[in-house]
Coordinates of C-alpha atoms in Angstrom, one line a residue:
M138 CA 116.7 62.1 140.1
R139 CA 117.7 64.5 137.4
R140 CA 115.4 64.5 134.5
R141 CA 117.0 63.6 131.2
S142 CA 117.0 66.3 128.6
S143 CA 115.1 65.7 125.4
G144 CA 117.9 67.4 123.3
L145 CA 115.5 69.9 121.9
P146 CA 115.8 73.7 122.3
P147 CA 113.7 75.1 125.1
S148 CA 111.5 77.1 122.7
F149 CA 110.8 73.9 120.7
Q150 CA 110.0 72.0 123.9
R151 CA 107.5 74.7 124.9
R152 CA 105.9 74.6 121.4
L153 CA 105.8 70.8 121.2
G154 CA 104.9 69.8 124.7
R155 CA 101.2 69.4 125.4
K156 CA 99.8 68.5 128.8
G157 CA 103.0 66.8 129.8
R158 CA 103.0 64.3 126.9
R159 CA 106.3 64.0 125.1
P160 CA 105.9 64.3 121.4
W161 CA 107.7 62.2 118.8
G162 CA 110.6 64.4 117.5
L163 CA 112.5 63.9 114.3
R164 CA 115.2 62.0 116.1
A165 CA 112.8 59.6 117.7
R166 CA 110.9 59.1 114.4
L167 CA 114.1 58.4 112.4
G168 CA 115.3 56.1 115.1
R169 CA 112.1 54.1 115.1
A170 CA 112.0 54.0 111.3
F171 CA 115.6 52.8 111.0
A172 CA 115.2 50.2 113.8
L173 CA 112.0 48.9 112.2
T174 CA 113.8 48.6 108.8
A175 CA 116.8 46.9 110.3
L176 CA 114.6 44.5 112.2
L177 CA 112.6 43.7 109.1
A178 CA 115.8 43.1 107.1
V179 CA 117.2 40.8 109.8
V180 CA 114.0 38.8 110.1
L181 CA 113.6 38.5 106.3
T182 CA 117.2 37.5 105.7
T183 CA 117.2 35.0 108.6
S184 CA 113.9 33.4 107.6
M185 CA 114.9 33.0 103.9
T186 CA 118.3 31.6 104.8
V187 CA 116.9 29.2 107.3
G188 CA 114.2 28.2 104.9
T189 CA 116.7 27.4 102.2
T190 CA 118.8 25.5 104.7
L191 CA 115.9 23.4 105.8
R192 CA 115.0 22.6 102.2
V193 CA 118.6 21.5 101.5
L194 CA 118.6 19.3 104.6
A195 CA 115.2 17.8 103.6
D196 CA 116.6 16.9 100.2
F197 CA 119.9 15.6 101.7
R198 CA 119.0 11.9 101.8
P199 CA 122.1 9.8 100.7
D200 CA 121.4 6.2 99.7
T201 CA 122.8 4.1 102.5
A202 CA 122.6 0.9 100.3
A203 CA 125.3 2.4 98.0
P204 CA 127.8 4.2 100.1
L205 CA 129.1 7.5 98.6
T206 CA 132.7 8.0 97.9
T207 CA 134.6 10.9 99.3
A208 CA 134.4 12.9 96.1
E209 CA 130.7 12.3 95.9
W210 CA 130.3 13.5 99.5
D211 CA 132.4 16.6 98.7
L212 CA 130.3 17.4 95.7
L213 CA 127.1 16.9 97.6
V214 CA 128.2 19.2 100.4
R215 CA 129.5 21.8 98.0
N216 CA 126.2 21.9 96.1
A217 CA 124.3 22.2 99.4
G218 CA 126.6 25.0 100.5
H219 CA 126.1 26.8 97.1
T220 CA 122.3 26.4 97.5
I221 CA 122.4 27.8 101.0
M222 CA 124.7 30.7 100.0
G223 CA 122.5 31.5 97.0
G224 CA 119.5 31.6 99.3
A225 CA 121.3 33.9 101.7
V226 CA 122.3 36.2 98.8
R227 CA 118.8 36.4 97.5
A228 CA 117.5 37.1 101.0
A229 CA 120.1 39.9 101.3
L230 CA 119.1 41.4 98.0
V231 CA 115.4 41.3 98.9
S232 CA 116.1 42.8 102.3
T233 CA 118.2 45.6 100.7
L234 CA 115.4 46.3 98.2
L235 CA 112.8 46.4 100.8
S236 CA 114.9 48.6 103.1
T237 CA 115.5 51.0 100.2
V238 CA 111.8 51.3 99.6
V239 CA 111.0 51.8 103.2
A240 CA 113.8 54.4 103.6
A241 CA 112.6 56.2 100.5
L242 CA 109.1 56.4 101.9
V243 CA 110.3 57.6 105.3
T244 CA 112.7 60.2 103.9
R245 CA 110.0 61.5 101.5
Q246 CA 107.6 61.9 104.3
L247 CA 110.3 63.8 106.3
T248 CA 111.8 65.9 103.5
W249 CA 108.7 66.9 101.6
P250 CA 107.6 69.6 104.1
L251 CA 111.2 70.8 104.3
R252 CA 111.4 71.2 100.5
R253 CA 108.0 73.0 100.6
L254 CA 109.4 75.2 103.4
A255 CA 112.6 76.0 101.4
D256 CA 110.5 76.9 98.4
A257 CA 108.3 79.2 100.5
A258 CA 111.4 80.8 102.0
Q259 CA 112.8 81.5 98.5
R260 CA 109.5 83.1 97.5
L261 CA 109.5 85.2 100.7
Q262 CA 113.1 86.4 99.9
A263 CA 111.9 87.3 96.4
G264 CA 109.3 89.6 97.9
A265 CA 106.1 87.5 98.1
R266 CA 104.2 87.7 101.3
D267 CA 101.3 85.3 100.8
V268 CA 103.5 82.3 101.4
A269 CA 101.9 80.9 104.6
L270 CA 102.1 77.1 104.7
P271 CA 99.4 74.6 105.8
M272 CA 100.3 73.1 109.1
P273 CA 101.4 69.5 108.9
P274 CA 99.4 67.1 111.1
R275 CA 102.4 66.4 113.3
Q276 CA 103.8 67.6 116.5
D277 CA 107.6 67.6 115.9
E278 CA 110.3 69.9 114.8
V279 CA 109.0 70.2 111.3
G280 CA 105.6 71.3 112.6
A281 CA 107.3 73.8 115.0
V282 CA 109.4 75.2 112.2
T283 CA 106.4 75.5 109.9
R284 CA 104.5 77.3 112.7
A285 CA 107.4 79.7 113.3
F286 CA 107.7 80.4 109.5
N287 CA 104.0 81.2 109.3
D288 CA 104.4 83.5 112.4
L289 CA 107.3 85.2 110.6
T290 CA 105.4 85.8 107.4
L291 CA 102.5 87.2 109.3
S292 CA 104.8 89.5 111.3
L293 CA 106.5 90.7 108.1
A294 CA 103.2 91.4 106.5
R295 CA 102.1 93.4 109.5
Q296 CA 105.4 95.3 109.6
E297 CA 105.1 96.2 105.9
A298 CA 101.5 97.3 106.2
W299 CA 102.6 99.4 109.2
R300 CA 105.5 100.8 107.3
R301 CA 103.3 101.8 104.3
G302 CA 100.8 103.4 106.7
L303 CA 103.6 105.3 108.5
V304 CA 105.0 106.6 105.2
A305 CA 101.6 107.7 104.1
D306 CA 100.9 109.4 107.5
I307 CA 104.3 111.2 107.4
A308 CA 103.6 112.4 103.9
H309 CA 100.2 113.6 104.9
D310 CA 101.4 115.5 107.9
L311 CA 104.3 117.0 106.0
R312 CA 102.1 117.9 103.0
T313 CA 99.7 120.1 105.1
P314 CA 102.2 122.6 106.5
L315 CA 104.2 122.6 103.3
A316 CA 101.0 123.4 101.3
V317 CA 100.2 126.3 103.7
L318 CA 103.8 127.6 103.4
R319 CA 103.7 127.4 99.6
S320 CA 100.3 129.1 99.2
E321 CA 101.3 131.9 101.7
I322 CA 104.6 132.6 100.0
E323 CA 103.1 132.5 96.5
A324 CA 100.4 134.9 97.6
M325 CA 103.1 137.3 99.0
Q326 CA 105.1 137.0 95.7
D327 CA 102.0 137.8 93.7
G328 CA 101.1 140.8 95.9
V329 CA 97.8 139.2 97.0
Q330 CA 99.0 138.8 100.6
P331 CA 100.8 141.6 102.3
V332 CA 104.1 140.8 104.0
D333 CA 103.1 141.8 107.5
S334 CA 103.7 140.5 111.0
A335 CA 100.5 138.4 111.0
A336 CA 101.6 136.6 107.7
L337 CA 105.1 136.0 109.0
A338 CA 103.7 134.6 112.3
R339 CA 101.6 132.1 110.3
L340 CA 104.6 131.1 108.3
H341 CA 106.6 130.8 111.5
G342 CA 104.0 128.6 113.0
E343 CA 104.0 126.2 110.1
V344 CA 107.8 126.0 110.2
L345 CA 107.6 125.2 114.0
L346 CA 105.1 122.4 113.1
L347 CA 107.6 120.9 110.6
A348 CA 110.5 121.2 113.0
R349 CA 108.5 119.6 115.8
L350 CA 107.4 116.8 113.5
V351 CA 111.0 116.0 112.5
T352 CA 112.2 116.2 116.1
D353 CA 109.5 113.9 117.4
L354 CA 110.1 111.4 114.6
R355 CA 113.8 111.2 115.4
L356 CA 113.1 110.9 119.2
L357 CA 110.5 108.2 118.6
S358 CA 112.9 106.3 116.3
L359 CA 115.7 106.4 118.9
A360 CA 113.5 105.3 121.7
E361 CA 112.0 102.4 119.8
S362 CA 115.3 101.2 118.5
G363 CA 117.0 101.3 121.9
A364 CA 119.5 103.9 120.8
L365 CA 118.2 106.7 123.1
T366 CA 120.7 107.7 125.7
L367 CA 119.2 107.6 129.2
K368 CA 120.6 108.7 132.5
P369 CA 118.4 106.9 135.1
E370 CA 118.5 108.1 138.7
V371 CA 116.3 108.2 141.8
V372 CA 113.5 110.7 141.1
D373 CA 110.6 111.8 143.3
A374 CA 107.7 111.4 140.9
G375 CA 105.5 113.5 143.2
E376 CA 107.8 116.4 143.0
V377 CA 107.9 116.1 139.2
L378 CA 104.1 116.2 139.1
R379 CA 104.0 119.3 141.3
T380 CA 106.6 121.1 139.2
L381 CA 104.7 120.2 136.1
A382 CA 101.4 121.5 137.6
D383 CA 103.0 124.8 138.4
T384 CA 104.4 125.1 134.9
Y385 CA 101.1 124.3 133.2
A386 CA 98.9 126.3 135.6
R387 CA 98.4 129.3 133.3
Q388 CA 97.8 127.2 130.2
A389 CA 95.3 125.1 132.1
A390 CA 93.5 128.2 133.4
D391 CA 93.2 129.6 129.8
V392 CA 91.0 126.6 128.9
G393 CA 89.1 126.4 132.2
V394 CA 91.0 123.5 133.6
T395 CA 92.3 123.2 137.2
L396 CA 95.3 121.0 137.9
T397 CA 95.3 119.0 141.1
V398 CA 98.2 117.0 142.5
Q399 CA 97.8 114.0 144.9
T400 CA 100.9 112.2 146.1
G401 CA 100.6 111.4 149.8
G402 CA 104.3 111.6 150.3
P403 CA 107.5 111.0 148.3
V404 CA 107.3 108.5 145.5
P405 CA 110.9 107.5 144.5
V406 CA 111.2 105.9 141.1
Q407 CA 114.2 104.9 139.0
A408 CA 114.0 107.0 135.8
D409 CA 115.7 109.6 133.6
P410 CA 114.3 112.8 135.0
D411 CA 114.2 114.6 131.6
R412 CA 112.5 111.8 129.8
L413 CA 110.0 111.3 132.7
R414 CA 109.2 115.0 132.5
Q415 CA 108.8 114.8 128.7
T416 CA 106.5 111.8 129.1
L417 CA 104.2 113.5 131.6
Q418 CA 104.2 116.7 129.5
N419 CA 102.9 114.8 126.5
L420 CA 100.2 113.2 128.6
L421 CA 99.2 116.6 130.0
D422 CA 99.2 118.2 126.6
N423 CA 96.8 115.6 125.4
A424 CA 94.6 116.1 128.5
L425 CA 94.4 119.9 127.9
R426 CA 93.7 119.4 124.2
Y427 CA 90.6 117.2 124.8
A428 CA 89.5 117.8 128.4
A429 CA 86.3 119.5 129.3
P430 CA 86.5 122.5 131.7
G431 CA 87.1 121.2 135.2
P432 CA 89.8 119.4 137.1
V433 CA 92.7 117.4 135.6
E434 CA 94.0 115.1 138.3
L435 CA 97.7 114.2 138.6
R436 CA 98.5 111.4 141.0
A437 CA 101.6 109.5 142.2
A438 CA 101.8 106.6 144.5
L439 CA 103.9 103.5 145.3
Q440 CA 102.3 100.1 144.7
G441 CA 103.9 96.7 144.8
G442 CA 107.4 98.1 144.4
Q443 CA 106.4 100.2 141.5
G444 CA 105.8 103.9 141.1
L445 CA 102.3 104.7 139.6
L446 CA 101.8 108.1 138.0
S447 CA 98.4 108.9 136.5
V448 CA 96.9 111.8 134.5
R449 CA 93.1 111.8 134.4
D450 CA 90.9 114.4 132.7
H451 CA 87.1 114.8 132.8
G452 CA 86.6 115.0 129.1
P453 CA 84.6 112.6 126.8
G454 CA 87.0 109.8 127.2
F455 CA 87.9 107.3 124.5
S456 CA 85.6 105.7 122.0
P457 CA 86.3 101.9 121.7
S458 CA 88.1 102.4 118.4
A459 CA 90.1 105.4 119.7
L460 CA 91.2 103.5 122.8
S461 CA 92.7 100.7 120.8
R462 CA 94.6 103.2 118.7
A463 CA 95.6 105.7 121.3
F464 CA 99.3 105.1 121.0
E465 CA 99.5 104.8 117.2
R466 CA 101.8 107.2 115.4
F467 CA 99.9 110.2 113.9
Y468 CA 96.6 109.0 115.2
R469 CA 94.2 111.7 116.5
A470 CA 90.8 111.0 117.8
D471 CA 89.8 114.4 116.4
A472 CA 91.7 114.9 113.2
S473 CA 90.9 118.6 113.2
R474 CA 92.9 119.2 116.4
T475 CA 96.5 119.6 115.1
R476 CA 97.1 122.4 117.6
D477 CA 96.4 122.8 121.3
P478 CA 94.2 125.7 122.7
Q479 CA 97.3 127.9 122.8
G480 CA 97.9 127.3 119.1
R481 CA 101.0 125.2 119.6
A482 CA 101.6 122.7 116.8
S483 CA 100.9 119.0 117.5
S484 CA 102.8 116.3 115.5
G485 CA 100.3 113.6 116.5
L486 CA 103.2 111.6 118.0
G487 CA 102.9 112.7 121.6
L488 CA 101.3 109.6 123.0
A489 CA 103.5 107.3 120.9
I490 CA 106.6 109.0 122.2
A491 CA 105.3 108.8 125.8
R492 CA 104.9 105.1 125.5
A493 CA 108.3 104.6 123.8
L494 CA 110.0 106.6 126.5
T495 CA 108.3 104.7 129.2
D496 CA 109.2 101.3 127.6
A497 CA 112.8 102.4 127.2
Q498 CA 113.0 103.0 131.0
G499 CA 111.6 99.6 131.8
G500 CA 108.1 100.9 132.6
Q501 CA 104.7 100.6 131.2
L502 CA 102.1 103.1 129.9
D503 CA 98.4 102.3 129.7
A504 CA 95.3 104.2 128.8
R505 CA 91.7 103.5 129.8
N506 CA 88.3 105.2 130.3
H507 CA 87.9 106.0 134.0
P508 CA 84.8 104.4 135.6
E509 CA 83.6 107.9 136.7
G510 CA 84.3 109.4 133.3
G511 CA 87.1 110.9 131.4
A512 CA 90.4 109.4 130.1
E513 CA 93.2 108.2 132.4
F514 CA 96.8 107.4 131.5
T515 CA 98.9 105.4 134.0
V516 CA 102.7 105.2 134.0
R517 CA 104.3 102.4 135.9
L518 CA 108.0 102.7 136.6
P519 CA 110.4 100.7 138.8
G520 CA 110.5 101.9 142.3
A521 CA 113.7 103.0 143.9

């Protein structure tokens, strides 16, 4: 037998249903209230009308010793009819009054939380954010809408806090290289600092930091908004790791790190090769920045229809607070490390970009402290 639909949206059904018990929705509550009001009106009207009729019949005792004329009978019947009709009208008026009172009470109970919700929505539109409403003691559409409204206000408050923090972080990261540029240029103008190749190299480095910051911000914005153009194809993740290890071999050797690649055969995944390479580059840059001298392990394997790519170093790993914030924009576990060991500028967006690029390709990027020490990043991508 096909189960009858409740008429509610699926999201509301999920919110309202608890342990298989069907809640009383607004439609059911209104139907029961109106049915009860109508039943009460019918019972009251009928009882009053019948009572009046019985009283009229009880008083209707004509004197059989003196027979009534036709006119007297007509008058008696007419008076009885007027009495019964008057009783029916009074019963209808009382029923109408009672129904109005009951309807007013029911509608007030139903509309009061809606008016409160409308007022809160207007205050939210005006810019207020502390407009969360107390949850009504009811499991119906009004309760679900109130809960959704509270979730919305909480989400907006978090987004605004995140946006304010983002603006502050961008301002801070722009202010540092701009301050260096300004002081260097002013020193050159005053003749305190000679205009030589070393000074120009420092200025060039700060300009590169600004350029990379702007480029990374744009890339991150495109990836998170879904506007990034991707060209997915079948890519051998193991081959990408081997190429990356060859490219970074000299840089790794400069800081005492040895790159090892473990694949165990081809690992075909569905991904944009350029964005996959960029993701792994960001993870490897992070590993070289924080890793202790020793091996950094690059692995690729197939598991459960997914391609798993991991980058593990043997450094200090994450502190609990750093692990929870690893993918935040501009977050650095060591705020002093704005450059890698080769002196390349770091925007503080590398891990955030890596996660955004992975998400954009239908994958997942996670970080953890490896049980044997060091930090490990794992990229999961759809297998091909």
